[in-house]
Amino acid sequence: MDLTVFLAVLLAAVMHASWNVLVKLKLDRFLSLCLIQTLMGVMGLGMLAVFPWPAAASLPYALASGVLHLGYNLFLARSYRTGDLSQVYPIARGAAPLLTLLATVIIVHEEVSAIGALGIGILVAGIWFVSLRGKHSLRLDPATLFFALGTSVFVAAYTVVDGLGGRVSGSPSSYAALVFVFDAIFLAGTAFWLRGPGIVRQVAPFWKSGTAGALLSAGAYWIAIWAMSEAPIASVAALRETSILIVMLLSMRYLKETVTWPRLAGAMLIVAGAVLIRMS
């Protein structure tokens, strides 16, 4: 993987982890995601005014991405409601790189080198070690585990869709903007349907943290879509999950969540996997 792409994806990982911590810290999880996604939609409109409009061929991908992101946000919000950030986040993201790898090889027929595949495997193993706590076991109620694993399916699906959409768009930046707009429309519409117009009053006091989360989330995924137009989708998807390390550190510092030796061992595996992906 090219060094510029590698470093850009690592930056995206830091930004992605940071906005997930904001979601855990601020108000209702679902409303936090809704606020962030809505503000990202506003940013997307601004981007569309600056960048060339994406090719028509990418429109179905952007629409599909909006639907998949809606499922992702609903499942993620439900997972965070009853689970610790430092455990739910690795599970929610952990299976996604392997699912993405399978999809890109079987469906897209994209080639990944042996070193790259090994790196993805080691990185995913590290993610699952990070999710361990206590007596080396996963301790989540069945419902939380279901929604966390379901989140990973949505992550893999929208990653492949957006990787392909960005490539056919002719402008990954404008494609990312279009995705932000559709995501905002679908999630805001769902929020109004589920919670009613009173949600505006509920989220208004948090517009500053919401703006910060939106900037971080938009920047992280903007970089990811661009990177997937320059490098194998599966490698970018896996490398992006180094955000697990940042979440673990932030959860230790700000959320006072427990970090055990298995999690530290997992952190080292994640770093080793990232190095192999860089070498691929």
XYZ file of C-alpha atoms in Angstrom:
280
model
C 0.000 0.000 0.000
C 1.260 3.449 -0.895
C 2.637 5.360 2.118
C 0.388 8.386 1.527
C -2.729 6.195 1.456
C -1.496 4.264 4.513
C -0.975 7.399 6.610
C -4.250 8.926 5.440
C -6.208 5.841 6.513
C -4.486 5.860 9.915
C -5.570 9.491 10.314
C -9.111 8.446 9.376
C -8.944 5.743 12.069
C -8.095 8.320 14.751
C -10.936 10.572 13.602
C -13.390 7.649 13.494
C -12.543 6.530 17.018
C -12.890 10.072 18.348
C -16.433 10.593 17.098
C -17.503 7.229 18.504
C -16.333 8.368 21.934
C -18.421 11.524 21.515
C -21.467 9.353 20.801
C -20.876 7.401 24.005
C -20.425 10.523 26.100
C -23.316 12.661 24.877
C -27.066 12.315 25.487
C -29.180 9.538 23.959
C -27.077 7.327 21.659
C -29.572 7.301 18.809
C -30.115 11.057 18.968
C -26.351 11.622 19.107
C -25.916 9.644 15.898
C -28.854 11.468 14.324
C -27.402 14.878 15.207
C -23.965 13.981 13.859
C -25.373 12.456 10.666
C -27.670 15.427 10.009
C -24.811 17.875 10.371
C -22.744 15.697 8.033
C -25.554 16.033 5.501
C -25.273 19.808 5.708
C -21.526 19.494 5.167
C -22.225 17.217 2.214
C -24.355 19.900 0.573
C -21.472 22.338 0.960
C -19.068 19.842 -0.601
C -21.389 19.287 -3.570
C -21.292 23.028 -4.207
C -17.485 22.890 -4.430
C -16.658 19.566 -6.097
C -17.812 18.357 -9.542
C -21.060 16.375 -9.447
C -20.389 12.598 -9.350
C -21.116 10.469 -12.404
C -24.685 9.189 -12.738
C -23.413 5.611 -12.503
C -22.553 6.191 -8.846
C -26.067 7.318 -7.810
C -27.433 3.784 -7.144
C -24.392 3.087 -4.973
C -24.956 6.272 -2.945
C -28.638 5.427 -2.424
C -27.790 1.878 -1.344
C -25.157 3.276 0.986
C -27.739 5.543 2.604
C -29.979 2.571 3.379
C -27.068 0.499 4.712
C -25.824 3.366 6.862
C -29.315 3.694 8.328
C -29.186 0.059 9.416
C -25.669 0.585 10.747
C -26.681 3.600 12.844
C -29.770 1.876 14.267
C -27.818 -1.244 15.241
C -24.862 0.747 16.609
C -27.078 2.961 18.760
C -28.807 -0.105 20.206
C -25.441 -1.746 20.944
C -24.116 1.306 22.799
C -27.263 1.557 24.913
C -26.372 -1.555 26.937
C -22.689 -2.266 26.227
C -19.333 -0.716 27.130
C -17.717 1.277 24.332
C -14.385 -0.546 24.600
C -16.104 -3.924 24.152
C -19.024 -3.181 21.823
C -16.901 -1.166 19.395
C -14.340 -3.957 18.709
C -17.100 -6.527 18.220
C -19.116 -4.216 15.992
C -16.092 -3.504 13.832
C -14.169 -6.753 14.245
C -15.894 -9.071 11.808
C -16.308 -6.389 9.145
C -12.792 -6.611 7.599
C -13.109 -10.367 7.034
C -16.597 -9.995 5.583
C -15.301 -7.195 3.355
C -12.376 -9.338 2.211
C -14.696 -12.211 1.293
C -17.074 -9.892 -0.561
C -14.349 -8.179 -2.564
C -12.713 -11.482 -3.540
C -15.893 -13.440 -4.330
C -18.176 -10.715 -5.696
C -15.852 -7.964 -6.929
C -12.968 -10.311 -7.873
C -10.460 -7.880 -6.386
C -7.032 -9.362 -5.727
C -5.363 -9.086 -2.335
C -1.754 -10.218 -1.900
C -0.858 -13.063 0.455
C 0.884 -10.597 2.797
C -2.131 -8.317 2.721
C -4.518 -11.180 3.522
C -2.257 -12.312 6.377
C -2.171 -8.761 7.716
C -5.972 -8.534 7.611
C -6.272 -11.845 9.461
C -3.805 -10.841 12.196
C -5.449 -7.428 12.579
C -8.892 -9.016 12.963
C -7.514 -11.485 15.542
C -6.166 -8.502 17.456
C -9.565 -6.796 17.367
C -11.209 -9.839 18.916
C -8.551 -10.070 21.620
C -9.216 -6.425 22.417
C -12.900 -7.271 22.914
C -12.059 -9.772 25.686
C -12.437 -8.842 29.315
C -12.456 -10.531 32.697
C -11.775 -14.254 32.335
C -10.834 -14.072 28.675
C -14.459 -14.217 27.532
C -17.041 -12.026 25.899
C -19.523 -10.778 28.480
C -22.413 -9.219 26.654
C -26.093 -10.020 26.902
C -27.377 -11.855 23.814
C -29.302 -8.862 22.482
C -26.296 -6.526 22.674
C -24.074 -9.139 21.042
C -26.627 -9.623 18.244
C -26.792 -5.920 17.458
C -23.002 -5.521 17.700
C -22.443 -8.369 15.222
C -25.242 -7.071 13.015
C -23.446 -3.736 12.925
C -20.382 -5.450 11.461
C -22.491 -6.849 8.605
C -23.724 -3.357 7.743
C -20.158 -2.015 7.957
C -18.892 -4.609 5.475
C -21.817 -4.014 3.119
C -21.564 -0.234 2.949
C -17.775 -0.414 2.716
C -17.918 -2.519 -0.445
C -20.743 -0.414 -1.904
C -18.925 2.863 -1.250
C -15.600 1.512 -2.455
C -17.198 0.665 -5.788
C -19.306 3.827 -5.879
C -16.311 6.053 -5.288
C -14.434 4.367 -8.118
C -17.176 4.856 -10.722
C -18.072 8.371 -9.560
C -15.161 10.122 -11.242
C -14.838 12.189 -8.045
C -14.576 10.313 -4.728
C -14.975 13.587 -2.825
C -18.319 14.467 -4.416
C -19.465 10.866 -4.063
C -18.667 11.044 -0.323
C -20.689 14.260 -0.130
C -23.665 12.596 -1.808
C -23.453 9.691 0.632
C -23.481 12.149 3.550
C -26.625 13.815 2.195
C -28.510 10.552 1.677
C -27.418 9.246 5.075
C -28.736 12.402 6.744
C -32.066 12.278 4.925
C -32.713 8.626 5.777
C -31.631 8.817 9.424
C -33.308 12.164 10.180
C -36.524 10.919 8.577
C -36.397 7.750 10.672
C -35.702 9.751 13.838
C -38.709 12.013 13.261
C -40.880 8.976 12.605
C -39.715 7.165 15.751
C -39.338 10.077 18.183
C -41.375 12.936 16.749
C -40.422 16.601 16.131
C -39.476 17.040 19.795
C -36.053 15.629 18.995
C -34.996 19.030 17.650
C -35.350 20.528 21.119
C -33.528 17.573 22.663
C -30.441 17.733 20.448
C -30.166 21.531 20.146
C -28.071 22.022 23.331
C -25.470 19.608 21.963
C -24.851 21.295 18.624
C -21.217 22.080 19.456
C -20.220 18.501 20.270
C -22.426 17.355 17.395
C -20.537 19.598 14.990
C -17.220 18.249 16.275
C -18.459 14.678 15.826
C -19.754 15.458 12.341
C -16.442 16.979 11.261
C -14.520 13.971 12.564
C -16.908 11.413 11.084
C -17.167 13.152 7.709
C -13.409 13.587 7.474
C -12.772 9.958 8.411
C -15.141 8.506 5.834
C -14.190 11.009 3.156
C -10.608 9.778 3.489
C -11.746 6.142 3.459
C -13.741 6.531 0.227
C -10.803 8.265 -1.434
C -8.388 5.576 -0.183
C -10.578 2.781 -1.546
C -10.278 4.351 -4.987
C -6.482 4.128 -4.675
C -5.926 0.780 -2.904
C -7.706 -2.581 -2.397
C -11.007 -2.091 -0.571
C -10.360 -4.936 1.887
C -6.945 -3.582 2.907
C -8.304 -0.080 3.506
C -11.254 -1.482 5.470
C -8.974 -3.523 7.729
C -6.418 -0.762 8.270
C -9.214 1.635 9.200
C -10.052 -0.648 12.120
C -6.836 0.353 13.880
C -9.273 2.865 15.365
C -9.866 0.106 17.937
C -6.555 1.067 19.570
C -7.643 4.686 19.884
C -11.026 3.711 21.326
C -9.325 1.506 23.897
C -7.028 4.333 25.002
C -9.805 6.921 25.083
C -12.135 4.605 26.987
C -9.393 4.097 29.576
C -8.806 7.823 29.932
C -12.302 9.276 29.763
C -14.789 6.465 30.410
C -12.741 4.630 33.080
C -13.375 1.272 31.402
C -11.214 -1.756 32.230
C -8.344 -2.711 29.917
C -6.867 -6.190 30.496
C -3.749 -8.003 29.317
C -5.615 -9.811 26.513
C -6.672 -6.415 25.191
C -3.100 -5.175 25.280
C -1.972 -8.318 23.424
C -4.700 -7.639 20.900
C -3.400 -4.120 20.468
C 0.008 -5.486 19.505
C -1.589 -7.855 16.975
C -3.465 -4.934 15.444
C -0.203 -3.043 15.013
C 1.467 -6.121 13.473
C -1.427 -6.550 11.058
C -1.241 -2.888 10.061
C 2.483 -3.246 9.332
C 1.832 -6.257 7.070
C -0.898 -4.371 5.210
C 1.540 -1.521 4.652
C 4.050 -4.024 3.212
C 1.491 -5.566 0.846
